Coordinates of C-alpha atoms and ligand atoms in Angstrom, one line a residue:
M1 CA 89.5 92.6 69.6
I2 CA 88.5 89.5 71.6
E3 CA 86.6 90.7 74.7
F4 CA 88.2 89.8 78.1
S5 CA 85.3 87.5 78.8
A6 CA 85.2 84.0 80.4
K7 CA 83.3 83.0 77.3
N8 CA 86.3 83.9 75.2
R9 CA 89.1 82.0 76.9
T10 CA 89.4 79.4 74.2
R11 CA 89.4 82.0 71.4
M12 CA 92.0 84.0 73.3
L13 CA 94.2 80.9 73.6
G14 CA 93.7 80.1 70.0
A15 CA 94.8 83.6 69.0
M16 CA 98.0 83.2 71.1
A17 CA 98.7 79.9 69.2
E18 CA 98.0 81.4 65.8
E19 CA 101.2 83.3 65.2
E20 CA 104.4 83.8 66.9
L21 CA 104.1 86.4 69.7
D22 CA 106.8 89.0 70.5
L23 CA 106.5 88.2 74.2
L24 CA 104.9 85.4 76.2
I25 CA 104.5 85.9 80.0
I26 CA 104.0 83.0 82.3
G27 CA 102.2 83.9 85.5
G28 CA 99.1 86.2 86.0
G29 CA 100.0 87.7 89.3
I30 CA 100.8 91.5 89.6
T31 CA 104.4 91.0 88.2
G32 CA 103.1 89.2 85.0
A33 CA 100.2 91.7 84.7
G34 CA 102.5 94.7 85.0
I35 CA 104.8 93.3 82.2
A36 CA 101.8 92.6 80.0
W37 CA 100.6 96.2 80.5
D38 CA 104.0 97.7 79.7
A39 CA 104.8 95.4 76.7
S40 CA 101.4 95.8 75.1
L41 CA 101.5 99.6 75.5
R42 CA 104.9 99.6 73.7
G43 CA 103.3 97.8 70.8
M44 CA 104.6 94.3 71.4
K45 CA 102.4 91.3 70.4
T46 CA 102.0 90.1 74.0
G47 CA 100.4 86.9 75.5
L48 CA 100.0 85.9 79.1
L49 CA 99.1 82.6 80.7
E50 CA 97.9 82.0 84.3
M51 CA 97.6 78.4 85.5
R52 CA 94.7 79.2 88.0
D53 CA 92.9 82.4 88.3
F54 CA 94.6 85.8 88.0
S55 CA 96.3 86.8 91.2
W56 CA 95.6 83.3 92.6
G57 CA 99.2 83.1 93.9
T58 CA 100.7 85.7 96.2
S59 CA 99.0 88.6 94.6
S60 CA 95.7 88.1 96.3
R61 CA 97.2 87.2 99.7
S62 CA 99.3 90.2 100.6
T63 CA 98.8 92.9 103.4
K64 CA 97.1 94.9 100.6
L65 CA 99.2 98.0 101.1
I66 CA 101.0 100.2 98.6
H67 CA 103.9 101.0 100.9
G68 CA 105.8 104.2 101.0
G69 CA 108.8 102.1 101.9
L70 CA 109.3 103.0 105.6
R71 CA 110.9 99.6 106.4
Y72 CA 113.4 100.0 103.6
L73 CA 114.6 103.1 105.3
K74 CA 115.3 101.0 108.4
N75 CA 117.5 98.8 106.2
G76 CA 119.3 101.9 104.7
E77 CA 117.8 101.2 101.2
V78 CA 117.5 105.0 100.4
K79 CA 117.1 104.6 96.6
L80 CA 114.3 102.1 97.1
V81 CA 112.4 104.5 99.4
M82 CA 112.6 107.2 96.8
E83 CA 111.5 104.8 94.1
V84 CA 108.5 103.3 95.9
G85 CA 107.4 106.8 97.1
R86 CA 107.1 107.8 93.4
E87 CA 105.4 104.6 92.4
R88 CA 102.8 105.0 95.2
A89 CA 102.0 108.5 94.0
L90 CA 101.7 107.3 90.4
L91 CA 99.4 104.4 91.3
H92 CA 97.2 106.7 93.3
K93 CA 97.0 109.1 90.4
H94 CA 96.1 106.4 87.8
A95 CA 94.0 104.1 90.0
P96 CA 92.4 106.3 92.6
H97 CA 89.6 103.8 93.1
I98 CA 91.9 101.1 94.5
V99 CA 94.9 102.9 95.8
I100 CA 93.6 105.0 98.6
P101 CA 95.5 107.0 101.3
A102 CA 95.0 105.5 104.8
P103 CA 96.3 107.2 108.0
M104 CA 98.5 105.0 110.1
L105 CA 99.5 105.3 113.7
L106 CA 103.0 104.1 114.9
P107 CA 102.8 103.8 118.7
I108 CA 106.1 104.2 120.5
Y109 CA 106.6 102.4 123.8
K110 CA 109.4 102.6 126.5
G111 CA 111.6 99.5 125.9
G112 CA 110.2 98.9 122.4
S113 CA 112.3 98.6 119.2
L114 CA 111.4 102.2 118.1
G115 CA 112.6 105.3 120.0
Y116 CA 110.6 108.6 119.9
L117 CA 113.4 110.7 118.5
E118 CA 114.5 108.0 116.1
S119 CA 111.0 107.6 114.8
A120 CA 110.5 111.4 114.5
I121 CA 113.8 111.7 112.4
G122 CA 113.1 108.5 110.5
L123 CA 109.6 109.5 109.4
Y124 CA 110.9 113.0 108.6
I125 CA 113.6 111.6 106.3
Y126 CA 111.1 109.2 104.8
D127 CA 108.7 112.0 104.0
L128 CA 111.5 113.8 102.1
L129 CA 112.8 110.8 100.3
A130 CA 109.5 109.4 99.3
G131 CA 108.2 112.8 98.2
V132 CA 105.2 112.6 100.5
K133 CA 102.7 115.4 99.8
R134 CA 102.4 118.1 102.5
S135 CA 99.0 117.1 103.7
E136 CA 100.2 113.6 104.4
R137 CA 103.5 114.4 106.1
R138 CA 104.1 112.8 109.5
Q139 CA 103.0 114.3 112.7
M140 CA 104.5 113.3 116.0
M141 CA 102.0 112.9 118.8
N142 CA 102.6 112.9 122.6
K143 CA 101.1 110.2 124.8
E144 CA 97.8 112.1 125.4
K145 CA 97.2 112.8 121.8
T146 CA 98.0 109.2 120.9
S147 CA 95.5 107.9 123.4
A148 CA 92.9 110.3 122.2
L149 CA 93.5 109.1 118.6
E150 CA 93.5 105.4 119.6
P151 CA 91.9 104.9 123.0
L152 CA 92.3 101.1 122.7
L153 CA 96.1 101.3 122.8
R154 CA 97.9 100.1 126.0
K155 CA 98.7 103.3 128.0
E156 CA 101.4 101.8 130.2
D157 CA 104.9 102.8 128.9
L158 CA 103.4 104.6 126.0
K159 CA 105.6 107.5 125.0
G160 CA 103.7 108.8 122.0
S161 CA 103.4 108.0 118.3
G162 CA 104.1 108.9 114.7
Y163 CA 101.0 109.6 112.6
Y164 CA 101.7 109.1 108.9
Y165 CA 100.1 107.7 105.7
E166 CA 100.2 104.4 103.9
Y167 CA 98.0 103.6 100.9
R168 CA 95.6 100.6 101.0
T169 CA 94.7 98.6 98.0
D170 CA 92.9 95.4 97.0
D171 CA 95.8 93.4 95.5
A172 CA 93.6 91.0 93.5
R173 CA 91.6 93.9 92.0
L174 CA 94.7 95.9 91.3
T175 CA 96.0 92.8 89.3
I176 CA 92.8 92.4 87.3
E177 CA 92.6 96.2 86.5
I178 CA 96.2 96.0 85.2
L179 CA 95.4 93.0 83.1
K180 CA 92.3 94.7 81.8
T181 CA 94.4 97.7 80.8
A182 CA 96.9 95.4 79.1
H183 CA 94.0 93.7 77.3
A184 CA 92.7 97.1 76.1
N185 CA 96.2 97.7 74.7
G186 CA 95.9 94.5 72.7
A187 CA 97.4 91.8 75.0
L188 CA 96.0 88.3 74.7
I189 CA 95.4 86.8 78.2
A190 CA 94.0 83.6 79.5
N191 CA 93.5 82.1 83.0
Y192 CA 93.4 78.4 83.9
V193 CA 96.2 77.7 81.4
S194 CA 99.5 76.3 82.5
A195 CA 102.8 76.5 80.6
S196 CA 103.7 72.9 81.1
D197 CA 106.9 72.3 79.0
F198 CA 109.2 74.6 77.1
L199 CA 109.8 74.2 73.3
Y200 CA 113.2 75.0 72.0
H201 CA 114.9 76.0 68.7
R202 CA 117.7 73.7 67.4
D203 CA 120.3 76.0 69.0
G204 CA 118.7 75.4 72.5
Q205 CA 117.1 78.8 72.7
V206 CA 113.6 78.8 74.1
A207 CA 111.0 79.1 71.4
G208 CA 107.6 78.6 73.1
V209 CA 105.6 76.5 75.6
K210 CA 103.2 73.7 75.6
A211 CA 100.1 75.2 77.2
I212 CA 97.4 73.1 78.9
D213 CA 93.9 74.5 79.2
H214 CA 92.7 73.1 82.5
L215 CA 89.0 73.8 81.6
T216 CA 89.0 71.9 78.3
G217 CA 91.9 69.5 78.8
E218 CA 93.4 70.6 75.5
T219 CA 97.0 71.4 74.8
V220 CA 98.3 74.0 72.4
D221 CA 101.8 75.1 71.4
I222 CA 102.4 78.8 71.8
Y223 CA 105.5 80.3 70.2
A224 CA 107.1 83.6 71.2
K225 CA 110.3 85.5 70.4
K226 CA 110.8 86.1 74.2
I227 CA 109.5 84.3 77.2
V228 CA 109.3 85.8 80.7
N229 CA 108.9 83.6 83.8
A230 CA 106.9 85.7 86.2
T231 CA 105.6 82.9 88.3
G232 CA 106.3 84.3 91.8
P233 CA 106.8 81.5 94.3
W234 CA 107.0 79.0 91.4
V235 CA 109.9 80.9 89.7
D236 CA 112.4 78.2 90.6
Q237 CA 110.1 75.4 89.5
T238 CA 109.7 77.1 86.2
R239 CA 113.5 77.5 85.9
K240 CA 113.8 73.8 86.7
Q241 CA 111.4 73.0 83.8
D242 CA 113.9 74.9 81.6
N243 CA 116.8 73.0 83.2
S244 CA 118.3 76.4 84.2
L245 CA 117.9 76.4 88.0
Q246 CA 121.4 77.6 88.8
G247 CA 122.9 80.4 90.9
K248 CA 120.4 82.5 92.9
R249 CA 117.4 80.7 94.5
L250 CA 114.2 81.7 96.1
L251 CA 113.4 81.6 99.8
L252 CA 109.7 81.4 100.4
T253 CA 108.4 82.9 103.6
K254 CA 104.8 82.6 104.7
G255 CA 102.7 85.5 106.0
V256 CA 99.2 85.1 107.4
H257 CA 96.3 87.5 108.1
L258 CA 93.3 87.2 110.3
V259 CA 90.0 89.1 109.9
V260 CA 87.7 90.0 112.8
D261 CA 84.6 92.1 113.1
E262 CA 85.2 95.8 113.6
Q263 CA 83.2 95.6 116.8
K264 CA 85.8 93.2 118.2
L265 CA 88.8 95.5 117.3
P266 CA 87.3 98.9 116.6
V267 CA 90.5 100.8 115.8
Q268 CA 90.1 104.4 114.6
Q269 CA 92.8 104.1 111.9
A270 CA 95.4 101.6 110.9
V271 CA 98.0 100.8 113.6
Y272 CA 101.5 99.5 112.9
F273 CA 103.2 98.3 116.1
D274 CA 106.2 96.2 117.1
V275 CA 106.1 93.0 119.0
P276 CA 108.7 91.6 121.4
D277 CA 110.5 89.5 118.7
G278 CA 111.3 92.8 116.9
R279 CA 108.7 92.3 114.1
M280 CA 106.1 94.8 113.1
I281 CA 102.4 94.0 112.9
F282 CA 99.6 95.9 111.1
V283 CA 96.0 96.2 112.3
I284 CA 93.9 97.7 109.5
P285 CA 90.3 98.7 109.4
R286 CA 88.4 97.8 106.2
G287 CA 84.7 98.3 105.8
N288 CA 83.1 96.9 108.9
K289 CA 86.0 94.5 109.5
T290 CA 89.5 94.8 110.9
Y291 CA 92.4 92.7 109.6
I292 CA 95.6 91.8 111.3
G293 CA 99.0 90.7 109.8
T294 CA 101.4 89.4 109.3
T295 CA 103.8 86.7 110.2
D296 CA 107.1 86.0 108.4
T297 CA 108.3 82.4 108.7
V298 CA 110.4 80.2 106.4
Y299 CA 108.2 77.9 104.4
A300 CA 108.9 74.5 102.9
G301 CA 105.4 73.1 102.5
A302 CA 103.3 72.8 99.3
I303 CA 103.4 76.1 97.3
E304 CA 99.8 75.5 96.2
D305 CA 98.3 75.5 99.7
P306 CA 100.0 77.6 102.4
R307 CA 97.7 77.5 105.5
T308 CA 97.3 79.7 108.6
T309 CA 98.3 77.3 111.3
A310 CA 97.0 77.4 114.9
A311 CA 100.5 78.7 115.9
D312 CA 100.3 81.6 113.3
R313 CA 96.8 82.5 114.5
D314 CA 97.9 82.5 118.2
Y315 CA 101.0 84.6 117.5
L316 CA 98.9 87.3 116.0
I317 CA 96.2 87.1 118.6
R318 CA 98.9 87.4 121.4
A319 CA 100.4 90.4 119.6
V320 CA 97.0 92.2 119.4
N321 CA 96.1 91.5 123.0
A322 CA 99.4 92.8 124.2
V323 CA 99.0 96.2 122.6
F324 CA 95.2 96.4 122.9
P325 CA 94.7 95.0 126.4
E326 CA 90.9 95.6 126.5
V327 CA 90.2 93.7 123.4
H328 CA 90.7 90.1 124.6
L329 CA 90.7 88.6 121.1
T330 CA 90.2 84.8 121.1
P331 CA 90.3 82.2 118.2
D332 CA 86.5 82.2 118.2
D333 CA 86.5 85.9 117.0
I334 CA 88.3 85.0 113.7
E335 CA 85.9 85.3 110.8
S336 CA 88.3 84.8 108.0
S337 CA 92.0 84.5 107.2
W338 CA 94.5 84.0 104.4
A339 CA 98.1 82.9 104.0
G340 CA 100.5 83.9 101.3
L341 CA 104.1 83.2 100.3
R342 CA 106.7 85.8 99.7
P343 CA 109.0 84.9 96.8
L344 CA 112.2 86.4 98.2
I345 CA 115.7 86.0 96.8
R346 CA 117.7 83.9 99.3
E347 CA 120.5 85.7 101.1
E348 CA 122.8 83.6 103.3
N349 CA 122.8 84.2 107.1
K350 CA 119.8 86.5 107.1
G351 CA 116.5 86.0 108.8
P352 CA 113.2 86.2 106.8
S353 CA 112.4 89.8 107.9
E354 CA 116.0 91.0 107.1
I355 CA 116.0 89.8 103.5
S356 CA 115.7 92.6 101.0
R357 CA 112.5 92.7 99.0
K358 CA 114.5 93.8 96.0
D359 CA 113.7 92.2 92.6
E360 CA 116.2 90.7 90.2
I361 CA 116.2 89.6 86.6
I362 CA 117.9 86.3 85.7
V363 CA 118.5 85.4 82.1
S364 CA 119.2 81.7 81.5
S365 CA 121.4 80.3 78.8
S366 CA 118.2 79.2 77.0
G367 CA 117.1 82.9 76.9
L368 CA 114.3 82.4 79.4
I369 CA 114.0 85.7 81.3
T370 CA 113.0 85.3 85.0
I371 CA 111.9 88.1 87.2
A372 CA 112.2 87.2 90.9
G373 CA 111.5 88.9 94.2
G374 CA 110.0 92.4 94.5
K375 CA 106.7 93.7 95.9
L376 CA 103.2 94.6 94.8
T377 CA 104.1 98.3 95.3
G378 CA 107.0 98.2 92.9
F379 CA 105.4 96.1 90.1
R380 CA 105.3 98.9 87.5
K381 CA 109.0 99.7 87.8
M382 CA 109.8 96.0 87.8
A383 CA 107.8 95.6 84.6
E384 CA 109.6 98.5 83.1
K385 CA 113.0 96.9 83.7
V386 CA 111.9 93.5 82.3
T387 CA 110.2 95.1 79.2
D388 CA 113.3 97.4 78.6
L389 CA 115.4 94.2 78.4
V390 CA 112.9 92.4 76.1
S391 CA 112.7 95.5 73.9
K392 CA 116.5 95.8 73.7
Q393 CA 116.8 92.1 72.8
L394 CA 114.1 92.3 70.1
Q395 CA 115.7 95.3 68.6
S396 CA 119.1 93.8 68.4
E397 CA 117.8 90.5 67.0
D398 CA 115.3 91.8 64.3
G399 CA 115.9 95.5 64.2
R400 CA 112.4 96.5 65.3
A401 CA 112.3 99.5 67.6
F402 CA 109.5 99.7 70.3
R403 CA 108.2 102.7 72.1
P404 CA 109.8 103.5 75.5
C405 CA 107.8 102.7 78.7
G406 CA 104.6 104.7 78.9
T407 CA 102.9 103.1 81.9
D408 CA 103.7 106.1 84.1
R409 CA 101.3 108.1 81.9
Q410 CA 98.5 105.7 81.1
G411 CA 95.3 105.6 83.2
I412 CA 94.5 102.2 84.7
S413 CA 91.1 100.5 84.0
G414 CA 88.5 101.9 86.4
G415 CA 90.5 104.9 87.4
D416 CA 90.1 107.2 84.4
Y417 CA 88.3 110.2 85.7
S418 CA 89.1 112.6 82.8
G419 CA 86.5 115.2 82.5
Y420 CA 86.3 115.7 86.3
A421 CA 88.6 117.9 88.4
T422 CA 89.0 115.1 91.0
Y423 CA 88.2 111.5 91.4
E424 CA 85.9 112.5 94.3
D425 CA 83.8 114.6 91.8
C426 CA 83.7 111.6 89.4
K427 CA 82.6 109.3 92.2
Q428 CA 79.8 111.6 93.2
S429 CA 78.6 111.8 89.6
L430 CA 78.7 108.0 89.3
L431 CA 76.7 107.7 92.6
R432 CA 74.0 110.0 91.2
E433 CA 74.0 107.9 88.0
G434 CA 73.6 104.6 89.9
I435 CA 70.8 105.9 92.0
K436 CA 69.1 107.3 88.9
Q437 CA 69.2 103.9 87.3
G438 CA 67.4 102.5 90.4
L439 CA 70.2 101.2 92.6
G440 CA 70.2 101.9 96.3
E441 CA 72.8 104.3 97.5
Q442 CA 74.7 101.6 99.3
Q443 CA 74.6 99.2 96.3
A444 CA 75.8 101.9 94.0
G445 CA 78.5 103.0 96.5
Y446 CA 79.7 99.4 96.8
L447 CA 80.0 99.0 93.0
I448 CA 81.9 102.2 92.6
S449 CA 84.3 101.3 95.4
Q450 CA 85.0 97.9 93.7
Y451 CA 85.0 98.8 90.0
G452 CA 85.7 102.5 89.9
T453 CA 84.5 104.2 86.7
N454 CA 83.7 100.8 85.2
S455 CA 80.7 100.7 87.6
S456 CA 78.8 102.6 85.0
K457 CA 78.9 99.5 82.8
I458 CA 77.3 97.5 85.7
F459 CA 74.7 100.2 86.1
R460 CA 73.8 99.8 82.4
Y461 CA 73.5 96.0 82.8
F462 CA 71.3 96.6 85.8
T463 CA 68.9 98.8 83.8
S464 CA 68.8 96.4 80.8
L465 CA 67.8 93.6 83.2
S466 CA 64.7 95.4 84.6
S467 CA 62.1 93.2 83.0
E468 CA 64.0 89.9 83.5
A469 CA 64.8 90.4 87.2
P470 CA 62.3 92.8 89.0
D471 CA 63.9 92.3 92.4
A472 CA 66.6 95.1 92.6
E473 CA 68.9 93.2 95.0
N474 CA 69.0 90.1 92.8
R475 CA 69.3 92.3 89.7
A476 CA 72.3 94.1 91.1
L477 CA 74.0 90.7 91.7
I478 CA 73.2 89.5 88.2
A479 CA 74.6 92.8 86.8
E480 CA 77.8 92.6 88.9
L481 CA 78.3 89.0 87.8
A482 CA 77.6 89.7 84.2
Y483 CA 80.3 92.4 84.3
C484 CA 82.8 90.1 86.0
I485 CA 82.2 87.3 83.5
E486 CA 82.1 89.4 80.4
H487 CA 84.9 91.9 81.3
E488 CA 87.1 90.2 83.9
M489 CA 87.2 86.6 82.7
T490 CA 85.6 85.4 85.9
T491 CA 85.4 81.7 85.3
S492 CA 84.5 80.1 88.7
L493 CA 82.4 80.9 91.7
A494 CA 85.6 81.1 93.7
D495 CA 87.0 83.6 91.3
F496 CA 84.0 85.9 92.0
L497 CA 83.7 85.5 95.7
I498 CA 87.4 85.4 96.5
R499 CA 89.4 87.4 94.1
R500 CA 87.0 89.7 92.1
T501 CA 85.2 90.9 95.2
G502 CA 87.1 89.8 98.3
R503 CA 83.8 88.9 99.9
I504 CA 85.2 85.7 101.5
Y505 CA 87.5 87.9 103.6
F506 CA 85.7 91.1 104.3
Q507 CA 82.0 90.1 103.9
R508 CA 81.9 86.5 104.8
A509 CA 78.2 86.4 105.8
E510 CA 77.4 88.1 102.5
A511 CA 79.5 85.6 100.6
E512 CA 77.5 82.7 102.2
R513 CA 74.2 84.5 101.6
I514 CA 74.8 85.0 97.9
L515 CA 76.5 81.7 97.2
E516 CA 73.4 79.9 95.9
P517 CA 72.1 82.8 93.8
S518 CA 75.6 83.5 92.3
L519 CA 76.0 79.8 91.6
S520 CA 72.7 79.6 89.6
I521 CA 73.5 82.9 87.7
M522 CA 77.0 81.6 86.8
A523 CA 75.7 78.2 85.8
R524 CA 73.2 79.8 83.4
E525 CA 75.7 82.3 82.0
L526 CA 78.6 79.8 81.6
Q527 CA 76.3 76.8 80.7
W528 CA 77.6 74.6 83.5
S529 CA 76.3 71.0 83.6
E530 CA 74.6 69.8 86.8
P531 CA 77.8 67.9 87.9
E532 CA 80.0 71.0 87.2
T533 CA 77.6 73.2 89.1
M534 CA 77.8 70.9 92.1
R535 CA 81.6 70.8 91.8
Q536 CA 81.7 74.6 91.8
K537 CA 79.5 74.7 94.9
Q538 CA 81.6 72.1 96.7
A539 CA 84.9 73.9 95.9
M540 CA 83.5 77.2 97.2
L541 CA 82.2 75.6 100.4
K542 CA 85.6 74.1 100.9
E543 CA 87.2 77.6 100.6
L544 CA 84.7 79.1 103.0
A545 CA 85.5 76.3 105.6
K546 CA 89.3 76.7 105.1
V547 CA 89.4 80.4 106.1
T548 CA 88.4 79.5 109.7
Q549 CA 90.3 76.2 109.9
F550 CA 93.7 76.4 111.5
P551 CA 95.7 73.2 111.2
E552 CA 98.5 72.3 113.6
S553 CA 101.0 72.3 110.7
N554 CA 101.3 73.1 107.0
D555 CA 101.3 69.5 105.9
Ligands
FAD601 P1 102.2 85.7 92.2 O1 101.1 86.6 92.6 O2 102.3 84.4 93.0 O3 101.9 85.2 90.7 C1 102.5 84.2 90.1 C2 101.5 83.4 89.3 O4 102.1 82.5 88.4 C3 100.6 82.6 90.2 O5 99.3 83.1 90.1 C4 100.7 81.2 89.7 O6 99.4 80.5 89.6 C5 101.2 81.4 88.3 N1 102.0 80.3 87.7 C6 102.9 79.5 88.3 N2 103.4 78.6 87.5 C7 102.8 78.7 86.3 C8 102.8 78.0 85.1 N3 103.6 77.0 84.8 N4 102.0 78.4 84.1 C9 101.1 79.5 84.3 N5 101.0 80.1 85.4 C10 101.8 79.8 86.4 N6 103.8 93.7 98.7 C11 103.4 95.0 98.8 O7 103.8 95.9 98.1 N7 102.5 95.4 99.8 C12 102.1 94.6 100.8 O8 101.3 95.0 101.7 C13 102.6 93.2 100.8 N8 102.2 92.4 101.7 C14 102.6 91.1 101.6 C15 102.1 90.2 102.6 C16 102.4 88.8 102.5 C17 101.9 87.9 103.5 C18 103.0 88.3 101.3 C19 103.2 86.9 101.2 C20 103.5 89.2 100.4 C21 103.3 90.6 100.5 N9 103.7 91.5 99.5 C22 103.4 92.8 99.6 C23 104.5 91.1 98.4 C24 103.6 90.9 97.1 O9 102.4 90.4 97.5 C25 104.3 90.0 96.1 O10 105.6 90.5 95.9 C26 103.6 89.9 94.8 O11 102.2 89.7 95.0 C27 104.2 88.8 94.0 O12 103.5 88.8 92.7 P2 104.0 87.8 91.6 O13 103.1 88.1 90.4 O14 105.4 87.8 91.4 O15 103.6 86.3 92.1

């Protein structure tokens, strides 16, 4: 097997080009990753191409929640609530290191869009439909209890609250863990490779793609029996490349998030509140930061570069200050931000927040299979539907039968705690192991929270480097980077500081502090030339500047 290392990208691509694949997936967000996982587990020869870094599109810019589907209930989408409730439980079971229960408070105000009784009944039905476990079922709180739980909330007109659970995740890390699981099942995967043009059989059926490797400039032809377009916000562009952009279209809506220090907005748990325009906003504590999101506005700018505008920023600041009147948030408090695009399926006469988040499969006359819409939360089920279709088509065309979907039973990379009664026991054992190897408790704890059970590999790197790097702090960084390069195809400094670790969002000062040491470690490991090292540094500095720049418009 070719290791999932940045040093093996070219070999991985070469292997994809060597013989016809059963399935080629275009797009390395959570949707493509989920399909690669499912297809590889069924025994299909699977390849995946991502034009930038994995999760670079929407899958690193979400609210980072595995929802139970409460908002679907509001829209009467009962089946969806049941489905996402099950998905959430499965993901927590198989990836407990990155899908973590988080208590959430839903304050109810006189004159707000939510009534007390309505919320009590809604959350009760939601618990039943989503199969919420007993310990996490909703509790209704009166005004006093609500204020005690969240003293910062506006008390005027407060009627009470609902206290329930959502699950928080790290979207980019979830995507990479799924890709690593797919790779362990045999999938061939490469980042920084675009599918630029489609190749066709004489009968007009799609046969493969021309793939451009953006790091070497080389182009290769990759052939596959089936091709899936999982390009999220680029789905229509990819259909256009196939001359099959007909019927249903995407509607892109932008959502932004702001990050502030926890001292500025020290909420005791996540809060989900409504604002006068009827939308709902999250305030979510994470480490020693709090993040706020999101907006939902129709977007027509460049797909590559959605930005948090000054108007987006001010909208969220106003919303927070209205509900947390003692906080007085100002633009100067913003430490970081991100903006993402929801690839929704257009529905006439509906506003952005009313459009269903349902997914849909579109098969073009060329045979290209497109998966559009959906959510991070439902990715496994979406993948199952797409892979069922691919499996059916392959069986009817060449008689080969593949195994049924097994992703509801397979552990996800970093989350396999077999041998322990609970993941908590496993974590404690890992912590002891890390400390024994010489890491500080905080360092070991950080690595476990990021990499789950794979952190033991980083501990081993750490030990093996003891003579080379005597300073423990620097050695921990070298070990973390070595793991990310060798096992997560981390190819650029931005891959590391943005998507593998989220430091640019939630540990900005730390990202700035380790920028230079990370750069020199990566330059040595990946043999960057002096100009390439400078380019990497400049690119990262630009990203760091961007998260606190708020242009007047998206142009
Ligand atoms: P993407 O992640 O965009 O992946 C598509 C990939 O295709 C991109 O990385 C792109 O680079 C690549 N690509 C495009 N063209 C090509 C090509 N020609 N060749 C190779 N690669 C190509 N969902 C939840 O469940 N919970 C949430 O809390 C949540 N919050 C959200 C908040 C916001 C603001 C937004 C915008 C979305 C949110 N979502 C949430 C929805 C969820 O994030 C998306 O549904 C999901 O990430 C979409 O994943 P995807 O893989 O389809 O698209």
